Amino acid sequence: YLRDDARPVREPGSGEILTIIGAIRDITSERESQAAMDRYRTHLEALFNNSQTSFVLLDPAGIILTANRMAQETALATLGHELPVGQAILPCLDPVHQAEFSEQFERALRDHHIISEVRHDTPHGPVWLQANFTPVHDDAGRVAGVSWSTIDIAARKQFEEEVIASKEQAEEMS
């Protein structure tokens, strides 16, 4: 790939073109680098949007910078609406969970990784999520935001309940 740049040199009084100064530059490596970056971005977006884990990136003020497809689906299922990118997360959350979320978010901003389990009661029954608050660092190592991720743990919680019920039943029989 080549790029050519040219500009005329004009006679000061008449504006007549005296000559043209130009350069041709090989931009093959720039094009290849851009193509590699485009492929990387496409692969990263595919990974991000096809994960079974929901990911939300928040700035230090709690503004939603981005959210993947699973985060939007989870929000719709548990909150009844999607997460509005560019707006504060806290007003989007169930008021029952806002204080706990704020506390965990603030701890993540102080460079702590937090894992918790949250139960959301929906019209279709309870939804159990494991929530992870992970500090996101800038190039200088400073906390620049928080990655909030959740994964559905309903099957595990159901299994735990069945084990407890089975254990209680066995104790009653003995």
Backbone as CSV, one residue per row, in Angstrom:
resi,resn,N_x,N_y,N_z,CA_x,CA_y,CA_z,C_x,C_y,C_z
1,TYR,0.848,-1.171,0.000,0.000,0.000,0.000,0.890,1.228,0.000
2,LEU,0.494,2.198,-0.799,1.252,3.441,-0.904,0.334,4.623,-0.621
3,ARG,0.921,5.668,-0.043,0.189,6.916,0.163,0.992,8.013,-0.523
4,ASP,0.292,8.788,-1.319,0.974,9.913,-1.959,0.421,11.222,-1.404
5,ASP,1.318,12.141,-1.167,0.977,13.474,-0.713,1.646,14.453,-1.655
6,ALA,0.898,15.425,-2.126,1.466,16.410,-3.042,0.844,17.779,-2.771
7,ARG,1.660,18.815,-2.991,1.133,20.176,-2.858,1.850,21.057,-3.879
8,PRO,1.134,22.009,-4.409,1.745,22.888,-5.413,2.578,23.995,-4.756
9,VAL,3.619,24.421,-5.481,4.391,25.613,-5.100,3.995,26.675,-6.110
10,ARG,3.470,27.803,-5.611,2.925,28.844,-6.500,3.804,30.085,-6.547
11,GLU,3.690,30.788,-7.658,4.336,32.094,-7.838,3.652,33.062,-6.882
12,PRO,4.424,33.770,-6.045,3.815,34.642,-5.036,2.821,35.670,-5.590
13,GLY,3.067,36.282,-6.651,2.170,37.336,-7.158,1.001,36.800,-7.955
14,SER,1.277,35.916,-8.889,0.235,35.460,-9.803,-0.500,34.213,-9.321
15,GLY,0.114,33.460,-8.438,-0.511,32.227,-7.989,-0.311,31.083,-8.962
16,GLU,0.477,31.351,-10.015,0.744,30.311,-11.015,1.545,29.180,-10.369
17,ILE,1.187,27.954,-10.705,1.894,26.801,-10.166,3.249,26.698,-10.836
18,LEU,4.293,26.736,-10.011,5.656,26.615,-10.512,6.105,25.154,-10.555
19,THR,5.760,24.451,-9.499,6.144,23.036,-9.408,5.239,22.350,-8.388
20,ILE,5.369,21.095,-8.318,4.618,20.319,-7.323,5.630,19.518,-6.515
21,ILE,5.484,19.608,-5.201,6.335,18.832,-4.303,5.493,17.676,-3.792
22,GLY,6.042,16.502,-3.889,5.270,15.349,-3.462,6.137,14.265,-2.870
23,ALA,5.470,13.353,-2.229,6.155,12.208,-1.636,5.229,11.005,-1.709
24,ILE,5.842,9.892,-1.912,5.106,8.629,-1.884,5.717,7.810,-0.753
25,ARG,4.820,7.290,0.097,5.284,6.575,1.276,4.642,5.197,1.303
26,ASP,5.440,4.199,1.663,4.935,2.826,1.809,4.229,2.736,3.166
27,ILE,2.915,2.444,3.132,2.147,2.341,4.374,1.639,0.910,4.599
28,THR,2.311,-0.039,3.966,1.902,-1.439,4.093,1.901,-1.887,5.549
29,SER,2.970,-1.575,6.291,3.039,-2.035,7.687,1.962,-1.365,8.537
30,GLU,1.634,-0.090,8.267,0.553,0.582,8.995,-0.779,-0.112,8.730
31,ARG,-1.035,-0.436,7.464,-2.278,-1.131,7.101,-2.355,-2.509,7.751
32,GLU,-1.254,-3.239,7.755,-1.236,-4.563,8.370,-1.466,-4.460,9.880
33,SER,-0.855,-3.471,10.515,-1.063,-3.264,11.960,-2.520,-2.934,12.246
34,GLN,-3.121,-2.077,11.436,-4.529,-1.723,11.637,-5.425,-2.924,11.426
35,ALA,-5.127,-3.751,10.432,-5.922,-4.963,10.181,-5.798,-5.924,11.367
36,ALA,-4.596,-6.052,11.921,-4.402,-6.920,13.087,-5.189,-6.382,14.284
37,MET,-5.171,-5.072,14.489,-5.937,-4.464,15.584,-7.441,-4.685,15.375
38,ASP,-7.901,-4.549,14.143,-9.319,-4.775,13.847,-9.710,-6.219,14.145
39,ARG,-8.852,-7.192,13.778,-9.131,-8.599,14.069,-9.155,-8.829,15.579
40,TYR,-8.195,-8.249,16.294,-8.131,-8.380,17.749,-9.403,-7.826,18.386
41,ARG,-9.826,-6.641,17.948,-11.049,-6.026,18.486,-12.264,-6.913,18.203
42,THR,-12.362,-7.466,17.007,-13.474,-8.340,16.646,-13.497,-9.575,17.539
43,HIS,-12.327,-10.182,17.773,-12.252,-11.362,18.629,-12.600,-11.016,20.077
44,LEU,-12.108,-9.890,20.555,-12.388,-9.470,21.926,-13.877,-9.175,22.110
45,GLU,-14.486,-8.504,21.139,-15.925,-8.232,21.209,-16.733,-9.524,21.170
46,ALA,-16.302,-10.488,20.364,-17.008,-11.779,20.301,-16.917,-12.493,21.645
47,LEU,-15.743,-12.490,22.249,-15.570,-13.106,23.567,-16.421,-12.385,24.605
48,PHE,-16.373,-11.073,24.605,-17.098,-10.234,25.565,-18.611,-10.435,25.447
49,ASN,-19.135,-10.463,24.244,-20.576,-10.509,24.045,-21.172,-11.908,23.964
50,ASN,-20.340,-12.936,23.959,-20.851,-14.300,23.909,-20.564,-15.080,25.182
51,SER,-20.111,-14.392,26.201,-19.824,-15.015,27.487,-21.122,-15.267,28.250
52,GLN,-21.126,-16.299,29.079,-22.260,-16.559,29.966,-22.134,-15.738,31.245
53,THR,-21.046,-15.006,31.380,-20.837,-14.098,32.504,-21.202,-12.696,32.052
54,SER,-21.917,-11.988,32.911,-22.224,-10.595,32.571,-21.074,-9.721,33.033
55,PHE,-20.710,-8.755,32.214,-19.633,-7.814,32.536,-20.145,-6.391,32.369
56,VAL,-19.887,-5.576,33.381,-20.206,-4.153,33.329,-18.956,-3.416,33.765
57,LEU,-18.507,-2.456,32.967,-17.354,-1.636,33.317,-17.871,-0.291,33.809
58,LEU,-17.424,0.071,35.033,-17.884,1.296,35.686,-16.709,2.227,35.933
59,ASP,-16.931,3.525,35.741,-15.881,4.476,36.095,-15.929,4.719,37.610
60,PRO,-14.993,5.478,38.176,-14.972,5.666,39.637,-16.223,6.335,40.209
61,ALA,-16.978,7.030,39.377,-18.217,7.662,39.838,-19.420,6.723,39.715
62,GLY,-19.190,5.509,39.220,-20.286,4.552,39.069,-21.057,4.719,37.777
63,ILE,-20.472,5.401,36.807,-21.102,5.562,35.492,-20.816,4.310,34.662
64,ILE,-21.838,3.793,34.012,-21.705,2.601,33.177,-20.968,2.973,31.890
65,LEU,-19.772,2.399,31.707,-18.994,2.671,30.496,-19.346,1.691,29.385
66,THR,-19.574,0.450,29.749,-19.982,-0.557,28.774,-20.584,-1.739,29.526
67,ALA,-21.403,-2.497,28.835,-22.012,-3.700,29.401,-22.201,-4.699,28.268
68,ASN,-21.864,-5.952,28.532,-22.007,-6.941,27.464,-23.454,-7.422,27.344
69,ARG,-23.685,-8.253,26.344,-25.026,-8.761,26.051,-25.619,-9.482,27.252
70,MET,-24.823,-10.329,27.912,-25.332,-11.082,29.060,-25.707,-10.139,30.206
71,ALA,-24.962,-9.072,30.399,-25.304,-8.100,31.456,-26.662,-7.469,31.159
72,GLN,-26.891,-7.144,29.901,-28.170,-6.537,29.537,-29.316,-7.541,29.707
73,GLU,-29.074,-8.807,29.340,-30.112,-9.833,29.510,-30.386,-10.092,30.985
74,THR,-29.344,-10.125,31.804,-29.509,-10.348,33.243,-30.260,-9.184,33.874
75,ALA,-29.903,-7.968,33.489,-30.602,-6.788,34.021,-32.076,-6.827,33.639
76,LEU,-32.352,-7.181,32.413,-33.741,-7.259,31.962,-34.512,-8.306,32.772
77,ALA,-33.872,-9.447,33.043,-34.543,-10.529,33.780,-34.717,-10.204,35.259
78,THR,-33.744,-9.538,35.866,-33.806,-9.308,37.317,-34.347,-7.931,37.689
79,LEU,-34.142,-6.946,36.828,-34.549,-5.573,37.143,-35.724,-5.088,36.302
80,GLY,-35.947,-5.754,35.173,-37.035,-5.345,34.291,-36.636,-4.301,33.268
81,HIS,-35.337,-3.974,33.194,-34.855,-2.997,32.208,-33.379,-3.237,31.945
82,GLU,-32.893,-2.718,30.819,-31.475,-2.825,30.511,-30.696,-1.745,31.258
83,LEU,-29.372,-1.868,31.249,-28.505,-0.895,31.901,-28.148,0.211,30.909
84,PRO,-28.429,1.468,31.248,-28.169,2.562,30.303,-26.699,3.010,30.325
85,VAL,-25.978,2.671,29.273,-24.583,3.079,29.155,-24.512,4.604,29.190
86,GLY,-23.551,5.122,29.977,-23.383,6.569,30.099,-24.111,7.153,31.304
87,GLN,-24.847,6.324,32.033,-25.579,6.811,33.206,-25.100,6.087,34.459
88,ALA,-25.447,6.627,35.609,-25.059,6.040,36.889,-25.762,4.700,37.088
89,ILE,-25.030,3.743,37.644,-25.588,2.401,37.858,-26.544,2.346,39.036
90,LEU,-26.252,3.062,40.110,-27.006,2.888,41.351,-28.513,3.069,41.187
91,PRO,-28.992,4.117,40.511,-30.447,4.251,40.363,-31.085,3.132,39.528
92,CYS,-30.271,2.396,38.777,-30.785,1.305,37.940,-31.025,0.042,38.735
93,LEU,-30.443,-0.043,39.926,-30.499,-1.277,40.709,-31.729,-1.331,41.596
94,ASP,-32.080,-2.541,42.001,-33.169,-2.758,42.942,-32.799,-2.040,44.243
95,PRO,-33.683,-1.187,44.763,-33.375,-0.463,46.007,-32.952,-1.374,47.155
96,VAL,-33.436,-2.606,47.170,-33.076,-3.569,48.215,-31.571,-3.853,48.212
97,HIS,-30.933,-3.765,47.034,-29.521,-4.130,46.901,-28.585,-2.931,46.761
98,GLN,-29.114,-1.715,46.736,-28.270,-0.544,46.474,-27.195,-0.323,47.529
99,ALA,-27.524,-0.445,48.812,-26.535,-0.196,49.873,-25.396,-1.210,49.800
100,GLU,-25.752,-2.483,49.631,-24.718,-3.526,49.537,-23.845,-3.307,48.308
101,PHE,-24.480,-2.956,47.173,-23.722,-2.693,45.955,-22.755,-1.534,46.188
102,SER,-23.234,-0.450,46.776,-22.393,0.732,47.020,-21.186,0.382,47.873
103,GLU,-21.422,-0.388,48.921,-20.332,-0.779,49.817,-19.282,-1.603,49.067
104,GLN,-19.729,-2.574,48.277,-18.794,-3.427,47.543,-18.071,-2.648,46.444
105,PHE,-18.780,-1.754,45.786,-18.176,-0.918,44.751,-17.079,-0.034,45.369
106,GLU,-17.374,0.581,46.504,-16.391,1.447,47.171,-15.164,0.650,47.614
107,ARG,-15.375,-0.564,48.104,-14.238,-1.404,48.493,-13.383,-1.752,47.274
108,ALA,-14.019,-2.021,46.139,-13.263,-2.317,44.916,-12.451,-1.099,44.482
109,LEU,-13.012,0.101,44.669,-12.262,1.315,44.336,-11.037,1.486,45.246
110,ARG,-11.069,0.844,46.409,-9.913,0.872,47.321,-8.991,-0.322,47.059
111,ASP,-9.140,-0.921,45.875,-8.248,-1.982,45.381,-8.471,-3.339,46.044
112,HIS,-9.712,-3.654,46.372,-10.071,-4.971,46.900,-10.932,-5.701,45.875
113,HIS,-10.743,-7.013,45.773,-11.594,-7.846,44.921,-12.646,-8.470,45.822
114,ILE,-13.908,-8.258,45.496,-15.011,-8.723,46.330,-15.840,-9.736,45.550
115,ILE,-16.215,-10.824,46.236,-17.108,-11.840,45.672,-18.269,-11.998,46.644
116,SER,-19.487,-11.953,46.121,-20.660,-12.136,46.977,-21.748,-12.882,46.206
117,GLU,-22.718,-13.362,46.948,-23.877,-14.019,46.343,-25.099,-13.156,46.612
118,VAL,-25.914,-12.966,45.574,-27.076,-12.083,45.672,-28.310,-12.814,45.171
119,ARG,-29.386,-12.696,45.942,-30.657,-13.279,45.525,-31.582,-12.149,45.070
120,HIS,-32.112,-12.297,43.859,-33.105,-11.356,43.328,-34.429,-12.089,43.253
121,ASP,-35.440,-11.539,43.888,-36.779,-12.116,43.786,-37.487,-11.464,42.605
122,THR,-37.837,-12.286,41.629,-38.501,-11.807,40.421,-39.889,-12.431,40.343
123,PRO,-40.746,-11.934,39.470,-42.076,-12.547,39.305,-42.006,-14.019,38.887
124,HIS,-40.858,-14.429,38.309,-40.692,-15.812,37.849,-39.973,-16.672,38.879
125,GLY,-39.730,-16.125,40.050,-39.026,-16.864,41.092,-37.678,-16.238,41.384
126,PRO,-36.963,-16.805,42.357,-35.668,-16.222,42.734,-34.605,-16.471,41.673
127,VAL,-33.719,-15.499,41.541,-32.556,-15.611,40.675,-31.342,-15.393,41.569
128,TRP,-30.445,-16.370,41.585,-29.224,-16.276,42.367,-28.058,-15.922,41.464
129,LEU,-27.271,-14.921,41.881,-26.099,-14.498,41.116,-24.881,-14.445,42.024
130,GLN,-23.743,-14.827,41.475,-22.476,-14.547,42.142,-21.967,-13.258,41.540
131,ALA,-21.706,-12.273,42.373,-21.228,-10.969,41.905,-19.754,-10.808,42.248
132,ASN,-18.997,-10.302,41.293,-17.568,-10.030,41.476,-17.320,-8.555,41.202
133,PHE,-16.668,-7.898,42.129,-16.258,-6.509,41.959,-14.732,-6.523,41.885
134,THR,-14.203,-6.181,40.717,-12.762,-6.254,40.496,-12.229,-4.879,40.126
135,PRO,-11.208,-4.384,40.844,-10.631,-3.094,40.478,-10.001,-3.163,39.086
136,VAL,-10.162,-2.100,38.326,-9.537,-1.980,37.010,-8.459,-0.916,37.137
137,HIS,-7.236,-1.274,36.738,-6.093,-0.371,36.903,-5.707,0.288,35.585
138,ASP,-5.227,1.531,35.677,-4.705,2.213,34.496,-3.241,1.806,34.294
139,ASP,-2.583,2.378,33.296,-1.202,2.012,32.984,-0.241,2.312,34.131
140,ALA,-0.591,3.278,34.987,0.265,3.632,36.123,-0.034,2.773,37.353
141,GLY,-1.008,1.864,37.250,-1.336,0.993,38.359,-2.381,1.542,39.313
142,ARG,-2.925,2.706,39.010,-3.967,3.299,39.850,-5.323,2.697,39.491
143,VAL,-6.205,2.594,40.491,-7.554,2.092,40.231,-8.298,3.154,39.410
144,ALA,-8.752,2.737,38.233,-9.407,3.656,37.303,-10.890,3.340,37.128
145,GLY,-11.364,2.322,37.813,-12.759,1.935,37.694,-12.951,0.551,38.286
146,VAL,-14.121,-0.013,38.027,-14.468,-1.325,38.576,-15.138,-2.159,37.489
147,SER,-14.710,-3.402,37.408,-15.399,-4.381,36.574,-16.348,-5.134,37.489
148,TRP,-17.646,-5.061,37.177,-18.659,-5.762,37.953,-19.162,-6.892,37.075
149,SER,-18.952,-8.112,37.520,-19.402,-9.262,36.737,-20.304,-10.130,37.594
150,THR,-21.255,-10.777,36.943,-22.144,-11.697,37.641,-22.317,-12.952,36.806
151,ILE,-22.591,-14.041,37.512,-22.877,-15.302,36.842,-24.030,-15.968,37.585
152,ASP,-24.896,-16.609,36.837,-26.071,-17.286,37.397,-25.613,-18.522,38.168
153,ILE,-25.959,-18.580,39.451,-25.601,-19.735,40.282,-26.849,-20.450,40.800
154,ALA,-27.964,-20.260,40.118,-29.227,-20.857,40.563,-29.139,-22.374,40.665
155,ALA,-28.514,-23.031,39.710,-28.424,-24.496,39.738,-27.628,-24.951,40.961
156,ARG,-26.549,-24.263,41.268,-25.759,-24.616,42.442,-26.551,-24.401,43.726
157,LYS,-27.278,-23.288,43.808,-28.081,-23.005,45.004,-29.183,-24.050,45.176
158,GLN,-29.794,-24.465,44.080,-30.832,-25.497,44.148,-30.238,-26.805,44.658
159,PHE,-29.058,-27.154,44.163,-28.381,-28.369,44.611,-28.070,-28.278,46.108
160,GLU,-27.579,-27.124,46.563,-27.295,-26.938,47.984,-28.551,-27.125,48.834
161,GLU,-29.658,-26.572,48.370,-30.925,-26.726,49.100,-31.359,-28.189,49.158
162,GLU,-31.170,-28.909,48.055,-31.530,-30.331,48.029,-30.658,-31.139,48.987
163,VAL,-29.380,-30.828,49.053,-28.467,-31.519,49.968,-28.876,-31.252,51.409
164,ILE,-29.187,-30.005,51.722,-29.610,-29.650,53.083,-30.907,-30.378,53.433
165,ALA,-31.872,-30.378,52.531,-33.147,-31.050,52.779,-32.934,-32.548,52.968
166,SER,-32.077,-33.142,52.166,-31.793,-34.570,52.268,-31.118,-34.878,53.603
167,LYS,-30.193,-34.038,54.017,-29.503,-34.216,55.291,-30.488,-34.098,56.457
168,GLU,-31.373,-33.108,56.398,-32.377,-32.935,57.448,-33.316,-34.138,57.507
169,GLN,-33.698,-34.638,56.342,-34.576,-35.805,56.294,-33.879,-37.026,56.889
170,ALA,-32.602,-37.205,56.601,-31.850,-38.334,57.141,-31.720,-38.219,58.663
171,GLU,-31.528,-36.998,59.167,-31.417,-36.788,60.609,-32.735,-37.077,61.317
172,GLU,-33.849,-36.741,60.672,-35.160,-37.006,61.247,-35.429,-38.502,61.331
173,MET,-34.928,-39.239,60.378,-35.164,-40.674,60.333,-34.297,-41.434,61.338
174,SER,-33.227,-40.832,61.798,-32.353,-41.556,62.722,-32.629,-41.267,64.166
